Short mmCIF file of N, CA, C and O in Angstrom, two decimals:
data_model
loop_
_atom_site.label_atom_id
_atom_site.label_comp_id
_atom_site.label_asym_id
_atom_site.label_seq_id
_atom_site.Cartn_x
_atom_site.Cartn_y
_atom_site.Cartn_z
N MET U 186 -6.32 -10.32 -31.15
CA MET U 186 -7.41 -9.49 -30.71
C MET U 186 -6.93 -8.60 -29.57
O MET U 186 -6.29 -9.05 -28.62
N ALA U 187 -7.23 -7.33 -29.67
CA ALA U 187 -6.84 -6.38 -28.63
C ALA U 187 -7.83 -6.44 -27.48
O ALA U 187 -9.04 -6.59 -27.70
N TYR U 188 -7.34 -6.35 -26.30
CA TYR U 188 -8.19 -6.35 -25.12
C TYR U 188 -8.74 -4.94 -24.91
O TYR U 188 -8.14 -3.95 -25.32
N PRO U 189 -9.89 -4.83 -24.21
CA PRO U 189 -10.41 -3.49 -23.90
C PRO U 189 -9.44 -2.76 -22.97
O PRO U 189 -8.76 -3.37 -22.15
N TRP U 190 -9.39 -1.46 -23.11
CA TRP U 190 -8.45 -0.65 -22.34
C TRP U 190 -8.63 -0.84 -20.84
O TRP U 190 -7.67 -0.80 -20.08
N HIS U 191 -9.87 -1.08 -20.40
CA HIS U 191 -10.10 -1.19 -18.96
C HIS U 191 -9.53 -2.46 -18.36
O HIS U 191 -9.33 -2.53 -17.16
N LEU U 192 -9.27 -3.46 -19.19
CA LEU U 192 -8.57 -4.66 -18.69
C LEU U 192 -7.14 -4.28 -18.28
O LEU U 192 -6.64 -4.73 -17.26
N TYR U 193 -6.53 -3.41 -19.07
CA TYR U 193 -5.19 -2.94 -18.74
C TYR U 193 -5.20 -2.06 -17.48
O TYR U 193 -4.27 -2.09 -16.69
N VAL U 194 -6.28 -1.31 -17.30
CA VAL U 194 -6.43 -0.51 -16.09
C VAL U 194 -6.49 -1.45 -14.88
O VAL U 194 -5.83 -1.21 -13.86
N MET U 195 -7.28 -2.51 -15.01
CA MET U 195 -7.37 -3.48 -13.91
C MET U 195 -5.99 -4.07 -13.61
O MET U 195 -5.59 -4.15 -12.44
N GLY U 196 -5.27 -4.46 -14.63
CA GLY U 196 -3.93 -5.01 -14.42
C GLY U 196 -3.03 -4.02 -13.70
O GLY U 196 -2.33 -4.38 -12.75
N ALA U 197 -3.08 -2.77 -14.13
CA ALA U 197 -2.25 -1.73 -13.51
C ALA U 197 -2.63 -1.52 -12.04
O ALA U 197 -1.76 -1.35 -11.19
N ILE U 198 -3.93 -1.57 -11.75
CA ILE U 198 -4.39 -1.40 -10.37
C ILE U 198 -3.78 -2.47 -9.47
O ILE U 198 -3.28 -2.17 -8.38
N TYR U 199 -3.80 -3.73 -9.94
CA TYR U 199 -3.26 -4.82 -9.11
C TYR U 199 -1.74 -4.74 -9.00
O TYR U 199 -1.18 -5.04 -7.95
N ILE U 200 -1.08 -4.32 -10.06
CA ILE U 200 0.38 -4.17 -10.00
C ILE U 200 0.75 -3.07 -9.00
O ILE U 200 1.65 -3.24 -8.17
N ILE U 201 0.04 -1.95 -9.05
CA ILE U 201 0.31 -0.85 -8.11
C ILE U 201 -0.02 -1.28 -6.68
O ILE U 201 0.78 -1.05 -5.76
N ALA U 202 -1.17 -1.92 -6.50
CA ALA U 202 -1.56 -2.37 -5.15
C ALA U 202 -0.53 -3.35 -4.60
O ALA U 202 -0.15 -3.27 -3.43
N GLY U 203 -0.06 -4.27 -5.43
CA GLY U 203 0.95 -5.23 -4.99
C GLY U 203 2.26 -4.55 -4.64
O GLY U 203 2.91 -4.91 -3.64
N THR U 204 2.65 -3.58 -5.43
CA THR U 204 3.89 -2.84 -5.17
C THR U 204 3.82 -2.10 -3.83
O THR U 204 4.80 -2.02 -3.10
N LEU U 205 2.63 -1.59 -3.51
CA LEU U 205 2.46 -0.88 -2.24
C LEU U 205 2.71 -1.77 -1.03
O LEU U 205 3.09 -1.27 0.03
N HIS U 206 2.53 -3.07 -1.19
CA HIS U 206 2.82 -3.99 -0.08
C HIS U 206 4.30 -3.94 0.30
O HIS U 206 4.66 -4.22 1.44
N PHE U 207 5.15 -3.59 -0.65
CA PHE U 207 6.59 -3.51 -0.41
C PHE U 207 7.02 -2.10 0.01
O PHE U 207 7.96 -1.94 0.77
N ILE U 208 6.30 -1.09 -0.50
CA ILE U 208 6.64 0.29 -0.19
C ILE U 208 6.12 0.69 1.19
O ILE U 208 6.79 1.39 1.95
N LYS U 209 4.91 0.26 1.52
CA LYS U 209 4.26 0.60 2.78
C LYS U 209 3.75 -0.65 3.51
O LYS U 209 2.56 -0.78 3.78
N PRO U 210 4.64 -1.58 3.85
CA PRO U 210 4.17 -2.83 4.48
C PRO U 210 3.46 -2.62 5.81
O PRO U 210 2.57 -3.39 6.17
N LYS U 211 3.81 -1.56 6.55
CA LYS U 211 3.18 -1.33 7.86
C LYS U 211 1.67 -1.11 7.73
O LYS U 211 0.92 -1.51 8.61
N VAL U 212 1.24 -0.50 6.64
CA VAL U 212 -0.20 -0.29 6.41
C VAL U 212 -0.91 -1.63 6.38
O VAL U 212 -1.97 -1.80 6.99
N TYR U 213 -0.33 -2.59 5.69
CA TYR U 213 -0.94 -3.91 5.55
C TYR U 213 -0.77 -4.76 6.80
O TYR U 213 -1.64 -5.55 7.14
N LEU U 214 0.35 -4.58 7.48
CA LEU U 214 0.57 -5.32 8.73
C LEU U 214 -0.45 -4.93 9.80
O LEU U 214 -0.88 -5.77 10.58
N ARG U 215 -0.86 -3.67 9.79
CA ARG U 215 -1.83 -3.19 10.79
C ARG U 215 -3.19 -3.85 10.63
O ARG U 215 -3.94 -3.94 11.60
N ILE U 216 -3.52 -4.29 9.44
CA ILE U 216 -4.87 -4.83 9.21
C ILE U 216 -4.89 -6.35 9.09
O ILE U 216 -5.93 -6.94 8.81
N MET U 217 -3.76 -6.97 9.35
CA MET U 217 -3.70 -8.44 9.28
C MET U 217 -4.44 -9.05 10.46
O MET U 217 -4.21 -8.66 11.60
N PRO U 218 -5.34 -9.98 10.18
CA PRO U 218 -6.04 -10.65 11.29
C PRO U 218 -5.05 -11.32 12.24
O PRO U 218 -4.09 -11.97 11.80
N ARG U 219 -5.27 -11.17 13.53
CA ARG U 219 -4.38 -11.73 14.54
C ARG U 219 -4.28 -13.25 14.47
O ARG U 219 -3.28 -13.83 14.85
N TYR U 220 -5.34 -13.89 14.00
CA TYR U 220 -5.35 -15.36 13.97
C TYR U 220 -4.54 -15.94 12.81
O TYR U 220 -4.33 -17.15 12.76
N LEU U 221 -4.04 -15.10 11.90
CA LEU U 221 -3.19 -15.60 10.82
C LEU U 221 -1.73 -15.53 11.24
O LEU U 221 -1.30 -14.54 11.86
N PRO U 222 -0.94 -16.54 10.91
CA PRO U 222 0.48 -16.52 11.27
C PRO U 222 1.31 -15.75 10.24
O PRO U 222 0.83 -15.44 9.16
N PHE U 223 2.54 -15.48 10.59
CA PHE U 223 3.53 -14.95 9.64
C PHE U 223 3.04 -13.71 8.90
O PHE U 223 3.03 -13.67 7.67
N HIS U 224 2.66 -12.70 9.64
CA HIS U 224 2.07 -11.50 9.03
C HIS U 224 2.94 -10.88 7.95
O HIS U 224 2.44 -10.57 6.86
N LYS U 225 4.20 -10.68 8.24
CA LYS U 225 5.07 -10.01 7.25
C LYS U 225 5.18 -10.86 5.99
O LYS U 225 5.07 -10.32 4.87
N ALA U 226 5.35 -12.15 6.13
CA ALA U 226 5.44 -13.02 4.95
C ALA U 226 4.14 -12.99 4.15
O ALA U 226 4.17 -12.96 2.91
N LEU U 227 3.00 -12.99 4.84
CA LEU U 227 1.72 -12.96 4.14
C LEU U 227 1.51 -11.64 3.40
O LEU U 227 0.97 -11.62 2.30
N VAL U 228 1.94 -10.54 4.01
CA VAL U 228 1.83 -9.24 3.34
C VAL U 228 2.68 -9.25 2.07
O VAL U 228 2.22 -8.83 1.00
N LEU U 229 3.90 -9.74 2.17
CA LEU U 229 4.78 -9.77 1.00
C LEU U 229 4.27 -10.75 -0.06
O LEU U 229 4.28 -10.44 -1.25
N LEU U 230 3.81 -11.92 0.36
CA LEU U 230 3.27 -12.90 -0.59
C LEU U 230 2.02 -12.37 -1.30
O LEU U 230 1.85 -12.58 -2.50
N SER U 231 1.17 -11.69 -0.56
CA SER U 231 -0.02 -11.14 -1.20
C SER U 231 0.36 -10.02 -2.18
O SER U 231 -0.27 -9.88 -3.23
N GLY U 232 1.38 -9.27 -1.86
CA GLY U 232 1.88 -8.26 -2.80
C GLY U 232 2.42 -8.89 -4.07
O GLY U 232 2.13 -8.44 -5.19
N ILE U 233 3.20 -9.96 -3.90
CA ILE U 233 3.73 -10.68 -5.07
C ILE U 233 2.58 -11.24 -5.90
O ILE U 233 2.58 -11.14 -7.14
N ALA U 234 1.58 -11.81 -5.23
CA ALA U 234 0.42 -12.38 -5.94
C ALA U 234 -0.29 -11.30 -6.75
O ALA U 234 -0.64 -11.52 -7.92
N GLU U 235 -0.51 -10.14 -6.15
CA GLU U 235 -1.20 -9.07 -6.87
C GLU U 235 -0.41 -8.62 -8.08
O GLU U 235 -0.99 -8.39 -9.15
N ILE U 236 0.90 -8.51 -7.95
CA ILE U 236 1.73 -8.10 -9.08
C ILE U 236 1.68 -9.15 -10.19
O ILE U 236 1.46 -8.83 -11.36
N ILE U 237 1.88 -10.41 -9.84
CA ILE U 237 1.88 -11.48 -10.83
C ILE U 237 0.52 -11.57 -11.53
O ILE U 237 0.45 -11.70 -12.77
N LEU U 238 -0.56 -11.51 -10.76
CA LEU U 238 -1.89 -11.61 -11.37
C LEU U 238 -2.19 -10.39 -12.23
O LEU U 238 -2.80 -10.52 -13.30
N GLY U 239 -1.76 -9.22 -11.80
CA GLY U 239 -1.94 -8.01 -12.62
C GLY U 239 -1.21 -8.12 -13.94
O GLY U 239 -1.77 -7.83 -15.00
N VAL U 240 0.02 -8.58 -13.91
CA VAL U 240 0.80 -8.77 -15.15
C VAL U 240 0.16 -9.87 -16.00
O VAL U 240 0.09 -9.76 -17.23
N GLY U 241 -0.35 -10.91 -15.35
CA GLY U 241 -0.98 -12.01 -16.07
C GLY U 241 -2.16 -11.58 -16.92
O GLY U 241 -2.49 -12.23 -17.91
N LEU U 242 -2.82 -10.49 -16.54
CA LEU U 242 -3.96 -9.99 -17.32
C LEU U 242 -3.54 -9.48 -18.70
O LEU U 242 -4.36 -9.40 -19.60
N PHE U 243 -2.28 -9.15 -18.85
CA PHE U 243 -1.82 -8.53 -20.09
C PHE U 243 -1.52 -9.53 -21.21
O PHE U 243 -1.28 -9.12 -22.35
N PHE U 244 -1.54 -10.81 -20.91
CA PHE U 244 -1.14 -11.81 -21.90
C PHE U 244 -2.25 -12.83 -22.14
O PHE U 244 -2.84 -13.34 -21.19
N LYS U 245 -2.51 -13.11 -23.39
CA LYS U 245 -3.57 -14.04 -23.77
C LYS U 245 -3.40 -15.39 -23.08
O LYS U 245 -4.37 -15.98 -22.62
N GLU U 246 -2.17 -15.85 -22.98
CA GLU U 246 -1.89 -17.18 -22.43
C GLU U 246 -2.18 -17.27 -20.93
O GLU U 246 -2.41 -18.36 -20.41
N THR U 247 -2.13 -16.16 -20.23
CA THR U 247 -2.28 -16.18 -18.78
C THR U 247 -3.51 -15.41 -18.28
O THR U 247 -3.79 -15.44 -17.08
N LYS U 248 -4.22 -14.77 -19.18
CA LYS U 248 -5.34 -13.91 -18.78
C LYS U 248 -6.38 -14.66 -17.97
O LYS U 248 -6.78 -14.23 -16.89
N GLU U 249 -6.85 -15.80 -18.46
CA GLU U 249 -7.91 -16.53 -17.78
C GLU U 249 -7.46 -17.02 -16.39
O GLU U 249 -8.19 -16.88 -15.41
N LEU U 250 -6.26 -17.55 -16.31
CA LEU U 250 -5.73 -18.00 -15.02
C LEU U 250 -5.60 -16.82 -14.06
O LEU U 250 -5.92 -16.93 -12.87
N ALA U 251 -5.15 -15.68 -14.57
CA ALA U 251 -5.01 -14.48 -13.73
C ALA U 251 -6.38 -14.02 -13.21
O ALA U 251 -6.50 -13.62 -12.05
N ILE U 252 -7.40 -14.11 -14.06
CA ILE U 252 -8.74 -13.71 -13.63
C ILE U 252 -9.23 -14.61 -12.50
O ILE U 252 -9.73 -14.12 -11.48
N TYR U 253 -9.09 -15.91 -12.66
CA TYR U 253 -9.49 -16.83 -11.59
C TYR U 253 -8.67 -16.58 -10.33
O TYR U 253 -9.19 -16.65 -9.21
N GLY U 254 -7.39 -16.30 -10.51
CA GLY U 254 -6.53 -16.00 -9.37
C GLY U 254 -6.95 -14.73 -8.65
O GLY U 254 -6.95 -14.68 -7.41
N ILE U 255 -7.33 -13.71 -9.39
CA ILE U 255 -7.78 -12.45 -8.79
C ILE U 255 -9.06 -12.67 -8.01
O ILE U 255 -9.20 -12.19 -6.87
N ILE U 256 -10.00 -13.42 -8.59
CA ILE U 256 -11.26 -13.68 -7.89
C ILE U 256 -10.99 -14.45 -6.59
O ILE U 256 -11.54 -14.11 -5.53
N ALA U 257 -10.13 -15.45 -6.65
CA ALA U 257 -9.79 -16.23 -5.45
C ALA U 257 -9.08 -15.35 -4.41
O ALA U 257 -9.39 -15.42 -3.21
N MET U 258 -8.16 -14.53 -4.87
CA MET U 258 -7.42 -13.65 -3.97
C MET U 258 -8.37 -12.68 -3.27
O MET U 258 -8.29 -12.47 -2.06
N LEU U 259 -9.28 -12.09 -4.03
CA LEU U 259 -10.24 -11.16 -3.45
C LEU U 259 -11.15 -11.86 -2.44
O LEU U 259 -11.51 -11.27 -1.41
N ALA U 260 -11.48 -13.10 -2.71
CA ALA U 260 -12.30 -13.88 -1.76
C ALA U 260 -11.52 -14.09 -0.46
O ALA U 260 -12.07 -13.93 0.64
N VAL U 261 -10.25 -14.40 -0.56
CA VAL U 261 -9.41 -14.58 0.63
C VAL U 261 -9.26 -13.26 1.39
O VAL U 261 -9.29 -13.22 2.61
N PHE U 262 -9.15 -12.16 0.65
CA PHE U 262 -9.00 -10.85 1.28
C PHE U 262 -10.24 -10.45 2.06
O PHE U 262 -10.18 -9.55 2.90
N LEU U 263 -11.36 -11.10 1.82
CA LEU U 263 -12.56 -10.83 2.62
C LEU U 263 -12.29 -11.09 4.10
O LEU U 263 -12.90 -10.44 4.96
N LEU U 264 -11.39 -12.03 4.40
CA LEU U 264 -11.01 -12.28 5.80
C LEU U 264 -10.54 -11.00 6.48
O LEU U 264 -10.90 -10.72 7.62
N VAL U 265 -9.73 -10.24 5.76
CA VAL U 265 -9.21 -8.99 6.30
C VAL U 265 -10.34 -7.99 6.50
O VAL U 265 -10.41 -7.32 7.53
N HIS U 266 -11.23 -7.90 5.52
CA HIS U 266 -12.32 -6.93 5.61
C HIS U 266 -13.24 -7.24 6.80
O HIS U 266 -13.63 -6.34 7.54
N PHE U 267 -13.58 -8.51 6.98
CA PHE U 267 -14.42 -8.88 8.12
C PHE U 267 -13.67 -8.70 9.44
O PHE U 267 -14.26 -8.27 10.43
N TYR U 268 -12.39 -9.01 9.44
CA TYR U 268 -11.59 -8.81 10.66
C TYR U 268 -11.58 -7.33 11.05
O TYR U 268 -11.72 -7.00 12.23
N MET U 269 -11.45 -6.45 10.09
CA MET U 269 -11.40 -5.03 10.37
C MET U 269 -12.72 -4.53 10.97
O MET U 269 -12.74 -3.53 11.69
N LEU U 270 -13.80 -5.22 10.69
CA LEU U 270 -15.10 -4.87 11.26
C LEU U 270 -15.26 -5.39 12.69
O LEU U 270 -16.18 -4.99 13.40
N SER U 271 -14.36 -6.27 13.12
CA SER U 271 -14.54 -6.97 14.39
C SER U 271 -14.28 -6.13 15.63
O SER U 271 -14.79 -6.44 16.70
N SER U 272 -13.46 -5.09 15.52
CA SER U 272 -13.19 -4.25 16.68
C SER U 272 -12.61 -2.91 16.23
O SER U 272 -12.16 -2.77 15.10
N GLU U 273 -12.63 -1.97 17.16
CA GLU U 273 -12.09 -0.66 16.83
C GLU U 273 -10.58 -0.72 16.55
O GLU U 273 -10.08 -0.07 15.64
N LYS U 274 -9.88 -1.54 17.31
CA LYS U 274 -8.44 -1.68 17.09
C LYS U 274 -8.16 -2.29 15.72
O LYS U 274 -7.28 -1.84 14.99
N ALA U 275 -8.92 -3.31 15.35
CA ALA U 275 -8.73 -3.97 14.05
C ALA U 275 -9.10 -3.05 12.89
O ALA U 275 -8.60 -3.23 11.78
N SER U 276 -9.94 -2.06 13.15
CA SER U 276 -10.39 -1.17 12.06
C SER U 276 -9.29 -0.25 11.56
O SER U 276 -9.45 0.39 10.52
N ALA U 277 -8.19 -0.17 12.28
CA ALA U 277 -7.04 0.65 11.89
C ALA U 277 -7.42 2.12 11.69
O ALA U 277 -6.85 2.82 10.87
N GLY U 278 -8.45 2.56 12.42
CA GLY U 278 -8.84 3.95 12.36
C GLY U 278 -9.83 4.30 11.25
O GLY U 278 -10.24 5.45 11.14
N PHE U 279 -10.19 3.33 10.44
CA PHE U 279 -11.17 3.60 9.38
C PHE U 279 -12.57 3.68 9.99
O PHE U 279 -12.91 2.89 10.88
N PRO U 280 -13.41 4.59 9.50
CA PRO U 280 -14.78 4.64 10.03
C PRO U 280 -15.56 3.39 9.62
O PRO U 280 -15.29 2.79 8.57
N LYS U 281 -16.50 3.01 10.45
CA LYS U 281 -17.30 1.80 10.22
C LYS U 281 -17.99 1.82 8.85
O LYS U 281 -18.02 0.82 8.15
N TRP U 282 -18.50 2.99 8.42
CA TRP U 282 -19.20 3.07 7.14
C TRP U 282 -18.25 2.74 5.98
O TRP U 282 -18.65 2.11 5.01
N ALA U 283 -16.99 3.17 6.09
CA ALA U 283 -16.02 2.89 5.03
C ALA U 283 -15.70 1.39 4.98
O ALA U 283 -15.55 0.82 3.90
N LEU U 284 -15.59 0.79 6.15
CA LEU U 284 -15.32 -0.65 6.21
C LEU U 284 -16.48 -1.45 5.64
O LEU U 284 -16.27 -2.45 4.94
N LEU U 285 -17.70 -1.01 5.93
CA LEU U 285 -18.87 -1.69 5.38
C LEU U 285 -18.95 -1.51 3.87
O LEU U 285 -19.33 -2.43 3.14
N LEU U 286 -18.57 -0.33 3.38
CA LEU U 286 -18.59 -0.06 1.94
C LEU U 286 -17.59 -0.94 1.19
O LEU U 286 -17.81 -1.29 0.03
N ARG U 287 -16.51 -1.30 1.85
CA ARG U 287 -15.49 -2.13 1.20
C ARG U 287 -16.01 -3.51 0.83
O ARG U 287 -15.53 -4.11 -0.13
N LEU U 288 -16.98 -4.02 1.58
CA LEU U 288 -17.49 -5.37 1.28
C LEU U 288 -18.16 -5.45 -0.09
O LEU U 288 -17.77 -6.28 -0.91
N PRO U 289 -19.14 -4.59 -0.41
CA PRO U 289 -19.70 -4.68 -1.76
C PRO U 289 -18.69 -4.31 -2.84
O PRO U 289 -18.76 -4.84 -3.95
N ILE U 290 -17.75 -3.43 -2.51
CA ILE U 290 -16.71 -3.09 -3.49
C ILE U 290 -15.88 -4.33 -3.82
O ILE U 290 -15.53 -4.58 -4.97
N GLN U 291 -15.58 -5.13 -2.80
CA GLN U 291 -14.81 -6.36 -3.01
C GLN U 291 -15.54 -7.30 -3.98
O GLN U 291 -14.95 -7.86 -4.88
N PHE U 292 -16.86 -7.43 -3.77
CA PHE U 292 -17.65 -8.28 -4.66
C PHE U 292 -17.76 -7.67 -6.06
O PHE U 292 -17.75 -8.39 -7.06
N ALA U 293 -17.82 -6.35 -6.13
CA ALA U 293 -17.84 -5.68 -7.44
C ALA U 293 -16.53 -5.93 -8.18
O ALA U 293 -16.53 -6.15 -9.40
N LEU U 294 -15.41 -5.90 -7.46
CA LEU U 294 -14.12 -6.19 -8.09
C LEU U 294 -14.06 -7.63 -8.60
O LEU U 294 -13.50 -7.89 -9.67
N MET U 295 -14.63 -8.55 -7.84
CA MET U 295 -14.69 -9.95 -8.30
C MET U 295 -15.52 -10.05 -9.58
O MET U 295 -15.12 -10.72 -10.54
N TYR U 296 -16.65 -9.37 -9.60
CA TYR U 296 -17.50 -9.41 -10.78
C TYR U 296 -16.80 -8.76 -11.97
O TYR U 296 -16.88 -9.26 -13.09
N TRP U 297 -16.11 -7.64 -11.72
CA TRP U 297 -15.39 -6.96 -12.79
C TRP U 297 -14.38 -7.92 -13.43
O TRP U 297 -14.29 -8.03 -14.64
N ALA U 298 -13.64 -8.63 -12.61
CA ALA U 298 -12.68 -9.60 -13.14
C ALA U 298 -13.41 -10.70 -13.91
O ALA U 298 -12.99 -11.08 -15.01
N PHE U 299 -14.51 -11.19 -13.36
CA PHE U 299 -15.28 -12.27 -13.98
C PHE U 299 -15.75 -11.89 -15.38
O PHE U 299 -15.77 -12.72 -16.29
N THR U 300 -16.08 -10.61 -15.59
CA THR U 300 -16.60 -10.19 -16.89
C THR U 300 -15.57 -10.34 -18.01
O THR U 300 -15.94 -10.45 -19.18
N TYR U 301 -14.31 -10.39 -17.68
CA TYR U 301 -13.27 -10.52 -18.71
C TYR U 301 -13.06 -11.97 -19.16
O TYR U 301 -12.29 -12.22 -20.09
N LEU U 302 -13.72 -12.91 -18.54
CA LEU U 302 -13.61 -14.29 -19.00
C LEU U 302 -14.26 -14.45 -20.38
O LEU U 302 -13.90 -15.33 -21.14
N LYS U 303 -15.18 -13.56 -20.71
CA LYS U 303 -15.87 -13.63 -22.00
C LYS U 303 -15.11 -12.90 -23.10
O LYS U 303 -15.44 -13.04 -24.25
N VAL U 304 -14.16 -12.05 -22.73
CA VAL U 304 -13.45 -11.21 -23.72
C VAL U 304 -12.32 -12.00 -24.34
O VAL U 304 -11.59 -12.68 -23.73
#
């Protein structure tokens, strides 16, 4: 059975996002919550996770596990979103409205992944 084209779009988005952790790590280091240790390692590990989970969407054998992994990863990334709202320095220069908009987008991304459990 062929998957819908938008599942492949989702996979590509996570692969690209994960790759950016290696190309532009400073962007991600700037938004890491201060209370988390090993910032550089966490940025790289999260990039690897996004790449692996994105690729996992492309295969029947790993699709469901990748979906659950994406939902869990996005839930963990909420820490960063809330941290960025905590102060002007943590916001990395993003306007408050954009940071607030990211929260429902994060939940929408979780729901988008969840919808593929039925496919």
